[in-house]
XYZ file of C-alpha atoms in Angstrom:
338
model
C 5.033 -9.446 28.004
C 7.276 -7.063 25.647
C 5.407 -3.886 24.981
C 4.280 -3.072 20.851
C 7.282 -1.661 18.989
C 7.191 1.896 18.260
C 5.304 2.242 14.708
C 7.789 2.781 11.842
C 5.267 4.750 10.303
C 2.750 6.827 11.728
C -0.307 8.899 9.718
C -2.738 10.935 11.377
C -6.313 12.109 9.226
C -4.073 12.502 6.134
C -6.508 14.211 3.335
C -5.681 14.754 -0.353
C -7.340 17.224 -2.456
C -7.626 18.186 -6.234
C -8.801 21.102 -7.385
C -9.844 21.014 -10.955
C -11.702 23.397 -13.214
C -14.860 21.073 -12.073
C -14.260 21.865 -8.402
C -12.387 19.976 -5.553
C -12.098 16.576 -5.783
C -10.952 14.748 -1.885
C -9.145 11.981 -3.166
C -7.979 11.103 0.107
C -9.713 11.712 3.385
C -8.865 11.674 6.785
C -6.609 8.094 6.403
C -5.147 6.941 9.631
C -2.566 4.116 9.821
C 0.492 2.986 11.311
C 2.941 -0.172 10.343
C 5.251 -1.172 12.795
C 8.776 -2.262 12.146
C 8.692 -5.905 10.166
C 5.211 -6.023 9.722
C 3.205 -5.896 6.212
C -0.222 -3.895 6.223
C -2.193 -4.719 2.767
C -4.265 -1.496 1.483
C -7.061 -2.966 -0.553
C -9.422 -1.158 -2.660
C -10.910 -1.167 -6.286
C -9.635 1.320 -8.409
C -10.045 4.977 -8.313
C -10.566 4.034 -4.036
C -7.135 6.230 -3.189
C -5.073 3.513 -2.662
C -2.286 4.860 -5.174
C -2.876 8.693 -3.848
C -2.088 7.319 -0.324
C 1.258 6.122 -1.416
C 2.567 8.701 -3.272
C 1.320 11.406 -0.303
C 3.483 9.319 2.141
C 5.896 9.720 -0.399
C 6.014 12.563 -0.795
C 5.505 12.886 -4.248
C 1.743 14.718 -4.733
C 1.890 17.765 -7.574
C -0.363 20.291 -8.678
C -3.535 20.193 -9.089
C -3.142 17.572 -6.382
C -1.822 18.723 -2.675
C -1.890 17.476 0.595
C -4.816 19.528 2.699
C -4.116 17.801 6.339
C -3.134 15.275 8.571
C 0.410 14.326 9.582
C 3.015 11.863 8.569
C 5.177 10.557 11.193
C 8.649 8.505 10.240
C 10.270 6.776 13.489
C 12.951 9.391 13.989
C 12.518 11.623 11.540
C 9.374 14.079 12.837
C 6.357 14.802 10.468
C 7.594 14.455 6.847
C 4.965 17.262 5.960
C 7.581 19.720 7.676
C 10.554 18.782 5.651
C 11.964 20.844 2.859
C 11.626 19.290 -0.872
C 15.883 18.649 -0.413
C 14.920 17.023 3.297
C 12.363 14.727 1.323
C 15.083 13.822 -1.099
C 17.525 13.212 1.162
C 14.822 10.840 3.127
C 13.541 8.952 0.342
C 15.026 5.441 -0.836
C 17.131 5.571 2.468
C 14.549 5.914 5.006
C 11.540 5.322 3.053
C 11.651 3.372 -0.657
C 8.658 2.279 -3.196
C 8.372 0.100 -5.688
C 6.050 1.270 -8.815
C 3.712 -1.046 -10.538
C 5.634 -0.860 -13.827
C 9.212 -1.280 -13.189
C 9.921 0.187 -16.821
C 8.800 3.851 -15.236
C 11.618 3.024 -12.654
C 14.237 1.624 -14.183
C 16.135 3.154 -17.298
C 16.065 1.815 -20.396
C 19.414 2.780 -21.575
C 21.281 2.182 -17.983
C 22.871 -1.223 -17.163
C 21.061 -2.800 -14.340
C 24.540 -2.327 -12.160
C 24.410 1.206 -13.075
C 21.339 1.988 -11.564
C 22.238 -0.203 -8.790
C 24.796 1.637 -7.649
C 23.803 5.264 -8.086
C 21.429 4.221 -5.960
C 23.915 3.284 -3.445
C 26.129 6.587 -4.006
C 22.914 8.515 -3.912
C 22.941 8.333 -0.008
C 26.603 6.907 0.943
C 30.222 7.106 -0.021
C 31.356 3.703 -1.188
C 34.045 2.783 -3.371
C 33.281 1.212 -6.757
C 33.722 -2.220 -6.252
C 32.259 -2.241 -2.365
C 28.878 -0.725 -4.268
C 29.234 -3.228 -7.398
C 29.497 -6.158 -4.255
C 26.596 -4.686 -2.356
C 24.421 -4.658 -5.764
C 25.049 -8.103 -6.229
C 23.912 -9.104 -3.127
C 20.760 -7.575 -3.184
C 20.191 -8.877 -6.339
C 20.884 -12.303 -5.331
C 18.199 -11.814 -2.074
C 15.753 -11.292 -4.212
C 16.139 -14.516 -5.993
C 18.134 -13.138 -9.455
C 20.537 -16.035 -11.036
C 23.697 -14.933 -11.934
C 23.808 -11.630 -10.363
C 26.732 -10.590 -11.395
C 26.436 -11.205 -15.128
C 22.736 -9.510 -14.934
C 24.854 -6.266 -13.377
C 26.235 -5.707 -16.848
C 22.697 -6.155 -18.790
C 19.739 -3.792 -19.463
C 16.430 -3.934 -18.541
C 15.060 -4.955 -21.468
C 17.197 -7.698 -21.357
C 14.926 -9.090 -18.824
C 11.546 -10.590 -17.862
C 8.889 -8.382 -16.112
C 9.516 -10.521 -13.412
C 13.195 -10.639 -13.205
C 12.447 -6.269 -14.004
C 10.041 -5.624 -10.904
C 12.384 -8.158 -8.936
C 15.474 -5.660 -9.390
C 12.567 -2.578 -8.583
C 12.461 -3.959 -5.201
C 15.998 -4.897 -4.601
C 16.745 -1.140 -5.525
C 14.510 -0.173 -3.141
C 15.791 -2.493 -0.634
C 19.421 -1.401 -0.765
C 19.617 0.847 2.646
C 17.209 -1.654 4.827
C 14.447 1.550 4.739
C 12.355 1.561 7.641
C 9.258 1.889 5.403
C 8.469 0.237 1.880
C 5.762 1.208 0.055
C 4.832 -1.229 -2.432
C 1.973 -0.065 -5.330
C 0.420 -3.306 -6.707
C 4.112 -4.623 -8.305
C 3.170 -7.905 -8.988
C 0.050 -7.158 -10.437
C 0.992 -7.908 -14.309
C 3.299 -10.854 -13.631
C 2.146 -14.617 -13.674
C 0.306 -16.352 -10.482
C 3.967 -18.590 -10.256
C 6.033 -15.545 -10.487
C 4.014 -13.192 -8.238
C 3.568 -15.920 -5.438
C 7.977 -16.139 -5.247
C 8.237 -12.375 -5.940
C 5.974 -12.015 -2.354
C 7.756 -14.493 -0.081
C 10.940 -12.810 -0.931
C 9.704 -9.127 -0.496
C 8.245 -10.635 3.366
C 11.205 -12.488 4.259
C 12.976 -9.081 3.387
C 10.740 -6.938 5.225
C 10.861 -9.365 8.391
C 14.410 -9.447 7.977
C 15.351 -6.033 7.590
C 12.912 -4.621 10.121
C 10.872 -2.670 7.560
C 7.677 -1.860 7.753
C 5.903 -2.373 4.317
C 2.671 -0.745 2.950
C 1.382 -3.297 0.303
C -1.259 -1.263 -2.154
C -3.194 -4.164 -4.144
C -6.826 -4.842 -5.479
C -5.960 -8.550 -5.012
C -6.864 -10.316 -2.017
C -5.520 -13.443 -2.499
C -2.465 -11.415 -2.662
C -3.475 -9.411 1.243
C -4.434 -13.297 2.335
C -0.808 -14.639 1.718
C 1.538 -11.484 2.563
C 0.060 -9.256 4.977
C -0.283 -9.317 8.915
C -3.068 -6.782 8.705
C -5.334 -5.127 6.354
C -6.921 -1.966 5.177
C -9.816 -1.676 3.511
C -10.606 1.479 1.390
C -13.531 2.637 -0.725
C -14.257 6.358 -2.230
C -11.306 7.715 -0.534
C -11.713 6.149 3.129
C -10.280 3.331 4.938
C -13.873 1.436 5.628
C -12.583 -1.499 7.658
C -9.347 -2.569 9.194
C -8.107 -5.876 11.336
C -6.232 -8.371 11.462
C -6.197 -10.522 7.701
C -7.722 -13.222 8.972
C -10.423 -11.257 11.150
C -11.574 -9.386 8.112
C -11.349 -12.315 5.360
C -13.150 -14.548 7.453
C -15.749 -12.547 9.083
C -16.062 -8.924 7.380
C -17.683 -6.301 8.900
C -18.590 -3.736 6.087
C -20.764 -4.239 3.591
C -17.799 -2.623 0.705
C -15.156 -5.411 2.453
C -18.031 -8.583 2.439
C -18.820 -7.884 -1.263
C -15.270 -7.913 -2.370
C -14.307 -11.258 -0.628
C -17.918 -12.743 -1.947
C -16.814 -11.534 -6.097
C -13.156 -13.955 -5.742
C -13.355 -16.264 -8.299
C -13.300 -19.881 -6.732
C -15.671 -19.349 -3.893
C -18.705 -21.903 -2.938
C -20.276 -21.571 -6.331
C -17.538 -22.898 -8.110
C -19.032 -22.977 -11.519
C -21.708 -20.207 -11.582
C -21.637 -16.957 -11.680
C -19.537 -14.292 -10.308
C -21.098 -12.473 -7.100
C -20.470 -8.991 -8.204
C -21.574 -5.147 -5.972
C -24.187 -3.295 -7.846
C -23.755 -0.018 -9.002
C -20.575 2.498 -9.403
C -17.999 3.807 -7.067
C -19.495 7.679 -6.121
C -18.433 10.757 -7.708
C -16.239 12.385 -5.364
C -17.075 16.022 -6.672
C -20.524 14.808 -5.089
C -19.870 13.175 -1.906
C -22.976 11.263 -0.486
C -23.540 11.718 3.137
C -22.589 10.003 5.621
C -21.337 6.260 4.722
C -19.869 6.965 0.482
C -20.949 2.929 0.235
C -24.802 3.280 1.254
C -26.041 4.006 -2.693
C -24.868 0.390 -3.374
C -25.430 -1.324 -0.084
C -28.714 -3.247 0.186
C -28.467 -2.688 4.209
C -28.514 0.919 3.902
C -30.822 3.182 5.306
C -31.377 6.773 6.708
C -29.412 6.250 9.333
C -26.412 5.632 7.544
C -26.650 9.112 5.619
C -25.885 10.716 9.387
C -22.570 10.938 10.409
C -20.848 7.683 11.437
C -18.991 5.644 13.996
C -16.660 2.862 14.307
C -17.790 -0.353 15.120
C -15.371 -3.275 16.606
C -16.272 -6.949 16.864
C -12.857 -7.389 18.744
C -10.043 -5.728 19.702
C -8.370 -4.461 16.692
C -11.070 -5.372 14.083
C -13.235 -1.937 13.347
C -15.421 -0.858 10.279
C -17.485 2.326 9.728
C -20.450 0.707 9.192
C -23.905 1.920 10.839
C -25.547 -2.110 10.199
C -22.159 -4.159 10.171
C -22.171 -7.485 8.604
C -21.163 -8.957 12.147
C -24.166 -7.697 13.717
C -26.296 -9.245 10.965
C -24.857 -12.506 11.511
C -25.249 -12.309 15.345
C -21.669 -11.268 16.021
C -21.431 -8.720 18.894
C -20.124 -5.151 18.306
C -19.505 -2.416 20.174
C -19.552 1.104 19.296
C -15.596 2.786 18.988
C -15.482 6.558 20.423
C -11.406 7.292 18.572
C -11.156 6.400 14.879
């Protein structure tokens, strides 16, 4: 049996502060992850959960008042991106590591043709004649399912759908087969149609190209259909984490159990809307122990004491003091690493 591939990606208790005239806000705390090459992770979460803090940090792309306060960021054979100088970063990103936006009008320019941007993309990074970059544009946009590529090189963004727009956002950022794509909710405006066609494309890609994708999404329909395996986070923290089908079908946090029950079209079709009481914590005011136990109807004292993973099977771990697996008369066993 061939041994795992060598993650393409690699964080280690990554933590992202704020500090603010209020005080300091840790938008990000102590994330660990890894995405190996071809594979999809989905990193679920309402909003405000850190979900779009993550991606930018891996990015590289965290300003003042925000910063990075630990942790490490590993790129398969590029060390800790942490250590690299702001023209190493620059030099790194859309070759080696690429993301796609959630509005492709903040990426692409409104007054650039769409070849344009195409191929100062390319020439960012590589030395290619004119034409050879023109070619390689086309291409790319035909893999991501763009009629008429080459006519669409000559036209501007507005010329084009929000599909067709966020379509050309990913084929940009597919252009030098990047080891790691990090994709931040993209198909979140578009159509159920559109979005569905926009997804196969961006897997085949990934699968095809090697790359190991990040997809950040409050959809899990979207997670169900795309990813291999999924993060759950809530108040900062990745809660749960398995394989998609281990945690859709039989969650283990309470945070994880409540999202899948409040997707429209469940058992009830017809009535109402399952929906988790209460609000998401104030991070200024961190609740100890498990952030979730204010609005979990399991909680107790115990989970206000520090906590530890739980697994129901190899792979499939929550911090959860009362997991929904035990309650259902699933074993778990206690995890000693995170």
């Amino acid at each position: 049996m061939p041994s795992p591939a060598a993650p393409s990606l690699d964080v280690r208790d990554l933590s992202v502060v704020f500090d603010i005239s209020r005080g300091r806000i840790e938008a990000v705390r102590n994330i660990n992850l890894s995405v190996a090459p071809g594979e999809v992770v989905g990193l679920v979460g309402e909003s405000g959960s850190g979900k779009s803090v993550t991606g930018f940090a891996l990015m590289g792309l965290i300003d003042p008042p925000g910063r990075i306060a630990s942790g490490t960021i590993e790129l398969a054979g590029h060390g800790d991106l942490l250590q690299k100088s702001p023209g190493e970063l620059q030099s790194l990103r859309g070759r080696e590591i690429a993301m796609v936006f959630q509005d492709p009008m903040t990426t692409l320019n409104p007054v650039l043709t769409i070849g344009t941007q195409v191929t100062e993309a390319i020439h960012a990074h590589e030395r290619v004649g004119r034409r050879a970059a023109f070619d390689r544009g086309v291409a790319a946009l035909r893999a991501v399912g763009i009629a008429d590529p080459g006519e669409r090189m000559h036209a501007y963004p507005h010329h084009m759908s929000g599909g067709m727009r966020q379509r050309i956002a990913i084929a940009i950022a597919m252009l030098h087969r990047p080891k790691v794509l990090i994709a931040d909710e993209p198909t979140t405006a578009l159509d159920v149609t559109i979005q569905g066609q926009i997804l196969a494309q961006t897997q085949e890609l990934c699968h095809e190209y090697g790359t190991a994708a990040i997809w950040i999404t409050h959809d899990l329909a979207v997670v169900a259909g795309l990813a291999d395996r999924v993060m759950v986070m809530y108040a900062g923290s990745i809660v749960e984490a398995g394989q998609v089908s281990d945690v859709i079908d039989r969650p283990l946090h309470h945070y994880t159990g409540g999202l899948i029950a409040s997707v429209p079209g469940g058992p009830l079709v017809g009535g109402r809307l399952a929906q988790i009481p209460g609000m998401a914590p104030d991070l200024l005011h961190r609740p100890a122990g498990c952030t979730f136990a204010p609005r979990c109807p399991r909680a107790d004292t115990a989970c206000r004491q520090d906590l530890a993973w739980v697994e129901s099977q190899p792979g499939h771990r929550a911090l959860c003091v009362h997991p929904l697996a035990a309650d259902r008369g699933f074993p778990t066993s206690q995890m000693v690493t995170s």
